[in-house]
Amino acid sequence: MVKASILYGKPLVDKVLNEVAEGVKALNEKNISPLLMTVEVGDDPASKVYHQSQRRTAELVGINYESVQLSGATSQQRLMNILRGLNRDPYIHGMILHVPLPAHIDARVVQWGMESKKDVEGVTPHNLGRLFLGVPGLIPCTAQAIVAMIKSTGVDLRGKEVTIVGQSDIVGKPTAIMLLKEEATVTVCHYATTERGHLEKHIRGAEILVVAAGQPELIKGDWIREGAIVIDAGINAIEDKIVGDVEFDGALEKASFITPVPGGVGALTVAYLMKNTIDAVRWQIEED
Ligand code: NAD
């Protein structure tokens, strides 16, 4: 069997960012300067890395990027007040609230208070409801990146057996909804699937496998169906290395396409964050 083709994120990143840069130019001609605002409560070293990559990418495409850094002791009420101010500010087009938030803040209450037209991570019930109903809105970036990666292989999704491992609101569930819209046959696995010893069975049946569990090498290479498309969204830090959720070398022998970690889905996620930002601007000016 020929080894799988490695599906790098870079070609799609370049394509999406070029489109975004064109979109920004068109908005600039209307005297609109897209601005993405991040809000962070407390000091999370992991989010610093994420911040830097967002800022670099935003600057590359001409989106202004600003951040509000709040102390870890900030109350929920104060955070809500700050977000309400950002909701009303016509110069701010996209908002990101970094999670995890400190334990004394109810993340759902705060996130759900964000203006949905500025919700570039697609976390508000309004945007998730739109996704569920197939109405255009702002869709979680990683789900968009995963689906774009799958489509870049040229596969016809209709009726395909897809297994997704992970059912989070931000990755697994929105990906499942997007793939259902393409009329794929979608199975979603989670902790309980593994507890019952059924994970391997669902992996073996998958023509397309999406993994977003956050468990290094959870998926063994020899479970992969011959010729499967494997999308690994997992990001796990092991000593000084980043690895995914799939045993890469083993999977390479069985799959037709496989995404690397790093250099796969993660890189494309940030590009979709930029795309969501200009989509957000367009949504905001639609009714003006
Ligand atoms: P989460 O912790 O919210 O959800 C993990 C999901 O995986 C849960 O539904 C859980 O049931 C399932 N799971 C965990 N261990 C399992 C096991 N042993 N067997 C079966 N299912 C299991 O995580 P999340 O926010 O969706 O993130 C998942 C992974 O994706 C993490 O590694 C995260 O870093 C990564 N991630 C990547 C990007 C990206 O841009 N590539 C973006 C977001 C998250």
Short mmCIF file of C-alpha atoms and ligand atoms in Angstrom, two decimals:
data_model
loop_
_atom_site.label_atom_id
_atom_site.label_comp_id
_atom_site.label_asym_id
_atom_site.label_seq_id
_atom_site.Cartn_x
_atom_site.Cartn_y
_atom_site.Cartn_z
CA MET A 1 0.00 0.00 0.00
CA VAL A 2 1.25 3.46 -0.95
CA LYS A 3 1.77 5.79 1.99
CA ALA A 4 -0.84 8.49 2.63
CA SER A 5 -0.51 11.99 1.19
CA ILE A 6 0.15 14.45 3.97
CA LEU A 7 -2.51 17.18 4.03
CA TYR A 8 -0.65 20.30 5.12
CA GLY A 9 -2.71 23.32 6.18
CA LYS A 10 -0.48 25.83 4.36
CA PRO A 11 -2.01 25.80 0.83
CA LEU A 12 -5.50 26.36 2.25
CA VAL A 13 -4.19 28.95 4.72
CA ASP A 14 -2.72 30.93 1.81
CA LYS A 15 -5.96 30.68 -0.16
CA VAL A 16 -8.19 31.77 2.75
CA LEU A 17 -5.86 34.61 3.80
CA ASN A 18 -5.62 35.92 0.23
CA GLU A 19 -9.41 36.09 0.08
CA VAL A 20 -9.50 37.81 3.46
CA ALA A 21 -6.87 40.37 2.39
CA GLU A 22 -8.99 41.16 -0.71
CA GLY A 23 -12.05 41.49 1.54
CA VAL A 24 -10.21 43.86 3.87
CA LYS A 25 -9.18 46.05 0.90
CA ALA A 26 -12.79 46.27 -0.27
CA LEU A 27 -13.90 47.27 3.25
CA ASN A 28 -11.09 49.86 3.51
CA GLU A 29 -12.45 51.43 0.31
CA LYS A 30 -15.72 51.93 2.22
CA ASN A 31 -13.73 53.54 5.05
CA ILE A 32 -14.11 50.52 7.31
CA SER A 33 -11.04 49.20 9.17
CA PRO A 34 -11.87 45.76 10.55
CA LEU A 35 -10.90 45.45 14.21
CA LEU A 36 -10.64 42.23 16.18
CA MET A 37 -10.63 42.59 19.96
CA THR A 38 -9.58 39.85 22.36
CA VAL A 39 -10.41 39.85 26.04
CA GLU A 40 -8.36 37.83 28.48
CA VAL A 41 -9.03 37.43 32.20
CA GLY A 42 -6.00 36.29 34.18
CA ASP A 43 -2.71 35.17 32.81
CA ASP A 44 -2.65 31.91 30.86
CA PRO A 45 0.77 31.19 29.29
CA ALA A 46 -0.82 28.90 26.65
CA SER A 47 -3.08 31.70 25.45
CA LYS A 48 -0.05 34.00 24.95
CA VAL A 49 1.15 31.75 22.13
CA TYR A 50 -2.34 31.73 20.62
CA HIS A 51 -2.53 35.56 20.95
CA GLN A 52 0.76 36.01 19.12
CA SER A 53 -0.25 33.82 16.23
CA GLN A 54 -3.62 35.63 15.95
CA ARG A 55 -1.93 39.03 16.01
CA ARG A 56 0.65 38.06 13.37
CA THR A 57 -2.02 36.66 11.07
CA ALA A 58 -4.32 39.65 11.55
CA GLU A 59 -1.51 42.07 10.72
CA LEU A 60 -0.66 40.05 7.62
CA VAL A 61 -4.15 40.55 6.16
CA GLY A 62 -4.67 44.14 7.36
CA ILE A 63 -7.05 43.45 10.26
CA ASN A 64 -6.41 45.59 13.35
CA TYR A 65 -5.87 43.49 16.46
CA GLU A 66 -6.21 44.78 19.99
CA SER A 67 -6.43 43.08 23.35
CA VAL A 68 -7.87 43.84 26.76
CA GLN A 69 -5.94 42.16 29.57
CA LEU A 70 -7.90 41.96 32.83
CA SER A 71 -6.73 40.78 36.22
CA GLY A 72 -7.66 37.26 37.31
CA ALA A 73 -9.69 38.83 40.14
CA THR A 74 -12.09 40.63 37.75
CA SER A 75 -15.70 40.00 38.77
CA GLN A 76 -18.26 38.49 36.43
CA GLN A 77 -20.32 41.69 36.60
CA ARG A 78 -17.37 43.87 35.57
CA LEU A 79 -16.47 41.52 32.72
CA MET A 80 -20.09 41.63 31.52
CA ASN A 81 -20.02 45.44 31.62
CA ILE A 82 -16.83 45.51 29.57
CA LEU A 83 -18.29 43.11 27.00
CA ARG A 84 -21.49 45.17 26.76
CA GLY A 85 -19.34 48.20 25.97
CA LEU A 86 -17.56 46.24 23.21
CA ASN A 87 -20.93 45.01 21.90
CA ARG A 88 -22.05 48.63 21.43
CA ASP A 89 -18.77 50.02 20.03
CA PRO A 90 -19.25 50.38 16.24
CA TYR A 91 -15.47 50.37 15.68
CA ILE A 92 -15.09 46.86 17.06
CA HIS A 93 -16.12 44.17 14.59
CA GLY A 94 -14.97 40.91 16.18
CA MET A 95 -14.65 39.74 19.79
CA ILE A 96 -12.80 36.80 21.29
CA LEU A 97 -13.16 35.90 24.93
CA HIS A 98 -10.26 33.68 25.90
CA VAL A 99 -11.13 30.55 27.84
CA PRO A 100 -10.64 29.06 30.35
CA LEU A 101 -11.96 31.85 32.56
CA PRO A 102 -11.22 31.91 36.31
CA ALA A 103 -13.46 29.57 38.33
CA HIS A 104 -15.55 32.40 39.84
CA ILE A 105 -16.84 33.38 36.37
CA ASP A 106 -19.59 31.42 34.63
CA ALA A 107 -18.15 31.18 31.10
CA ARG A 108 -21.53 30.39 29.51
CA VAL A 109 -23.29 33.42 30.99
CA VAL A 110 -20.51 35.72 29.82
CA GLN A 111 -20.00 34.18 26.35
CA TRP A 112 -23.72 34.16 25.71
CA GLY A 113 -23.82 37.89 26.39
CA MET A 114 -21.66 38.61 23.35
CA GLU A 115 -23.26 40.29 20.35
CA SER A 116 -23.72 37.40 17.91
CA LYS A 117 -22.71 39.52 14.90
CA LYS A 118 -19.30 40.05 16.56
CA ASP A 119 -18.97 36.47 17.82
CA VAL A 120 -16.09 35.43 15.51
CA GLU A 121 -15.54 32.13 17.34
CA GLY A 122 -19.17 31.13 16.81
CA VAL A 123 -19.84 30.29 20.46
CA THR A 124 -23.15 32.09 21.09
CA PRO A 125 -26.42 30.12 21.02
CA HIS A 126 -27.59 32.35 18.17
CA ASN A 127 -24.72 31.37 15.88
CA LEU A 128 -24.80 27.71 16.93
CA GLY A 129 -28.57 27.71 16.33
CA ARG A 130 -28.04 29.14 12.85
CA LEU A 131 -25.49 26.41 12.13
CA PHE A 132 -27.94 23.78 13.38
CA LEU A 133 -30.67 25.14 11.11
CA GLY A 134 -28.40 25.68 8.09
CA VAL A 135 -28.78 29.47 8.16
CA PRO A 136 -25.63 31.54 7.39
CA GLY A 137 -23.88 32.83 10.52
CA LEU A 138 -20.47 32.69 12.20
CA ILE A 139 -19.30 29.05 12.47
CA PRO A 140 -16.61 27.82 14.92
CA CYS A 141 -13.25 28.17 13.15
CA THR A 142 -11.83 24.69 13.85
CA ALA A 143 -14.94 23.02 12.44
CA GLN A 144 -14.60 25.13 9.28
CA ALA A 145 -10.91 24.21 9.05
CA ILE A 146 -11.67 20.49 9.42
CA VAL A 147 -14.36 20.51 6.74
CA ALA A 148 -12.18 22.55 4.36
CA MET A 149 -9.35 20.03 4.84
CA ILE A 150 -11.67 17.13 4.03
CA LYS A 151 -13.08 18.87 0.94
CA SER A 152 -9.57 19.72 -0.31
CA THR A 153 -9.05 15.99 -0.98
CA GLY A 154 -11.83 16.17 -3.58
CA VAL A 155 -13.90 13.49 -1.80
CA ASP A 156 -17.68 13.41 -2.39
CA LEU A 157 -19.04 13.49 1.17
CA ARG A 158 -22.56 12.34 0.29
CA GLY A 159 -23.32 9.07 2.10
CA LYS A 160 -19.72 8.63 3.31
CA GLU A 161 -19.09 6.94 6.67
CA VAL A 162 -17.60 9.63 8.89
CA THR A 163 -16.49 9.03 12.48
CA ILE A 164 -15.78 12.01 14.72
CA VAL A 165 -14.02 11.43 18.05
CA GLY A 166 -14.90 14.26 20.47
CA GLN A 167 -18.22 15.99 21.03
CA SER A 168 -17.24 19.44 22.32
CA ASP A 169 -19.45 22.43 21.51
CA ILE A 170 -16.54 24.15 19.77
CA VAL A 171 -15.10 21.30 17.63
CA GLY A 172 -16.82 17.90 17.56
CA LYS A 173 -20.50 18.95 17.51
CA PRO A 174 -20.25 21.79 14.95
CA THR A 175 -18.13 19.56 12.68
CA ALA A 176 -20.81 16.87 12.90
CA ILE A 177 -23.53 19.37 11.94
CA MET A 178 -21.48 20.69 8.99
CA LEU A 179 -20.85 17.16 7.69
CA LEU A 180 -24.52 16.19 8.12
CA LYS A 181 -25.36 19.15 5.90
CA GLU A 182 -23.14 17.50 3.25
CA GLU A 183 -25.25 14.35 3.69
CA ALA A 184 -22.43 12.27 5.17
CA THR A 185 -23.36 9.47 7.60
CA VAL A 186 -21.91 10.79 10.83
CA THR A 187 -21.04 8.84 13.99
CA VAL A 188 -19.83 10.84 17.00
CA CYS A 189 -17.69 9.03 19.62
CA HIS A 190 -16.80 10.24 23.11
CA TYR A 191 -15.61 9.02 26.51
CA ALA A 192 -18.49 6.58 26.91
CA THR A 193 -17.73 4.99 23.51
CA THR A 194 -14.23 4.17 24.77
CA GLU A 195 -15.53 3.05 28.16
CA ARG A 196 -17.75 0.46 26.42
CA GLY A 197 -14.79 -0.68 24.28
CA HIS A 198 -16.46 0.43 21.01
CA LEU A 199 -14.03 3.10 19.84
CA GLU A 200 -11.88 0.81 17.67
CA LYS A 201 -14.96 -0.56 15.87
CA HIS A 202 -16.11 2.94 14.88
CA ILE A 203 -12.61 3.91 13.72
CA ARG A 204 -12.31 0.73 11.60
CA GLY A 205 -15.56 1.61 9.80
CA ALA A 206 -14.64 5.20 9.02
CA GLU A 207 -13.98 6.30 5.45
CA ILE A 208 -13.32 9.73 6.92
CA LEU A 209 -12.01 10.08 10.46
CA VAL A 210 -11.95 13.34 12.43
CA VAL A 211 -10.30 13.29 15.85
CA ALA A 212 -10.55 16.10 18.40
CA ALA A 213 -10.22 14.45 21.80
CA GLY A 214 -7.02 15.92 23.25
CA GLN A 215 -5.55 12.48 24.04
CA PRO A 216 -2.11 11.79 22.55
CA GLU A 217 -2.10 8.78 20.21
CA LEU A 218 -5.58 7.70 21.30
CA ILE A 219 -6.18 6.33 17.81
CA LYS A 220 -3.89 3.44 16.89
CA GLY A 221 -2.49 3.38 13.37
CA ASP A 222 -3.64 -0.15 12.65
CA TRP A 223 -7.29 0.77 13.44
CA ILE A 224 -7.41 3.06 10.41
CA ARG A 225 -9.46 1.77 7.49
CA GLU A 226 -7.44 1.24 4.30
CA GLY A 227 -7.67 4.46 2.21
CA ALA A 228 -9.36 6.57 4.91
CA ILE A 229 -9.03 10.34 5.13
CA VAL A 230 -7.69 11.20 8.59
CA ILE A 231 -8.07 14.68 10.07
CA ASP A 232 -6.31 15.08 13.41
CA ALA A 233 -7.32 18.26 15.26
CA GLY A 234 -5.75 17.22 18.56
CA ILE A 235 -3.03 19.41 20.06
CA ASN A 236 -1.10 17.81 22.92
CA ALA A 237 2.14 19.06 24.41
CA ILE A 238 4.43 16.14 25.24
CA GLU A 239 7.68 17.35 26.77
CA ASP A 240 8.92 19.84 24.17
CA LYS A 241 6.88 18.43 21.28
CA ILE A 242 3.34 18.95 19.98
CA VAL A 243 1.55 15.78 18.93
CA GLY A 244 -1.94 14.95 17.74
CA ASP A 245 -4.49 12.33 18.82
CA VAL A 246 -3.60 9.81 16.08
CA GLU A 247 -0.57 7.52 16.00
CA PHE A 248 0.82 9.24 12.93
CA ASP A 249 3.42 6.76 11.58
CA GLY A 250 1.06 3.80 11.76
CA ALA A 251 -1.84 5.76 10.26
CA LEU A 252 0.39 6.93 7.39
CA GLU A 253 0.61 3.30 6.20
CA LYS A 254 -3.17 2.89 6.01
CA ALA A 255 -4.77 6.26 5.20
CA SER A 256 -5.05 7.95 1.78
CA PHE A 257 -4.70 11.42 3.33
CA ILE A 258 -3.63 12.50 6.80
CA THR A 259 -3.12 15.89 8.45
CA PRO A 260 0.11 16.48 10.40
CA VAL A 261 0.28 17.98 13.90
CA PRO A 262 1.52 20.68 13.94
CA GLY A 263 1.07 22.12 10.45
CA GLY A 264 -2.44 20.82 9.74
CA VAL A 265 -5.80 21.91 11.17
CA GLY A 266 -4.34 24.34 13.74
CA ALA A 267 -2.77 26.62 11.14
CA LEU A 268 -6.01 26.81 9.19
CA THR A 269 -8.12 27.56 12.27
CA VAL A 270 -6.47 30.98 12.69
CA ALA A 271 -7.06 31.73 8.99
CA TYR A 272 -10.79 31.02 9.48
CA LEU A 273 -10.81 33.34 12.49
CA MET A 274 -9.74 36.12 10.10
CA LYS A 275 -12.37 35.06 7.58
CA ASN A 276 -15.03 35.14 10.29
CA THR A 277 -13.90 38.66 11.20
CA ILE A 278 -14.61 40.06 7.74
CA ASP A 279 -17.80 38.01 7.48
CA ALA A 280 -18.77 39.63 10.79
CA VAL A 281 -18.15 43.12 9.38
CA ARG A 282 -20.27 42.33 6.33
CA TRP A 283 -23.06 41.04 8.58
CA GLN A 284 -22.93 44.19 10.70
CA ILE A 285 -23.14 46.58 7.75
CA GLU A 286 -25.79 44.55 5.91
CA GLU A 287 -28.70 46.34 7.58
CA ASP A 288 -27.18 49.84 7.56
P1 NAD B 1 -12.84 18.99 25.03
O1 NAD B 1 -11.97 18.54 26.15
O2 NAD B 1 -13.87 20.03 25.23
O3 NAD B 1 -13.56 17.71 24.41
C1 NAD B 1 -12.88 16.51 24.21
C2 NAD B 1 -13.85 15.49 23.66
O4 NAD B 1 -13.11 14.31 23.39
C3 NAD B 1 -14.98 15.12 24.61
O5 NAD B 1 -16.19 15.07 23.90
C4 NAD B 1 -14.59 13.72 25.11
O6 NAD B 1 -15.74 12.89 25.31
C5 NAD B 1 -13.73 13.20 23.96
N1 NAD B 1 -12.70 12.31 24.47
C6 NAD B 1 -11.67 12.63 25.29
N2 NAD B 1 -10.96 11.52 25.60
C7 NAD B 1 -11.55 10.50 24.94
C8 NAD B 1 -11.31 9.11 24.87
N3 NAD B 1 -10.31 8.54 25.55
N4 NAD B 1 -12.10 8.37 24.09
C9 NAD B 1 -13.13 8.92 23.40
N5 NAD B 1 -13.42 10.24 23.43
C10 NAD B 1 -12.65 11.00 24.21
O7 NAD B 1 -11.81 19.37 23.90
P2 NAD B 1 -11.88 20.35 22.59
O8 NAD B 1 -11.88 21.76 23.03
O9 NAD B 1 -12.89 19.89 21.62
O10 NAD B 1 -10.43 20.00 22.02
C11 NAD B 1 -10.11 18.69 21.61
C12 NAD B 1 -8.68 18.68 21.07
O11 NAD B 1 -8.66 19.54 19.93
C13 NAD B 1 -7.64 19.25 22.05
O12 NAD B 1 -6.41 18.56 21.82
C14 NAD B 1 -7.50 20.69 21.64
O13 NAD B 1 -6.22 21.21 21.94
C15 NAD B 1 -7.69 20.56 20.15
N6 NAD B 1 -8.19 21.79 19.51
C16 NAD B 1 -7.55 22.12 18.38
C17 NAD B 1 -7.94 23.26 17.72
C18 NAD B 1 -7.23 23.57 16.46
O14 NAD B 1 -7.23 24.69 16.03
N7 NAD B 1 -6.60 22.58 15.80
C19 NAD B 1 -8.95 24.08 18.21
C20 NAD B 1 -9.62 23.68 19.37
C21 NAD B 1 -9.22 22.52 20.02
#
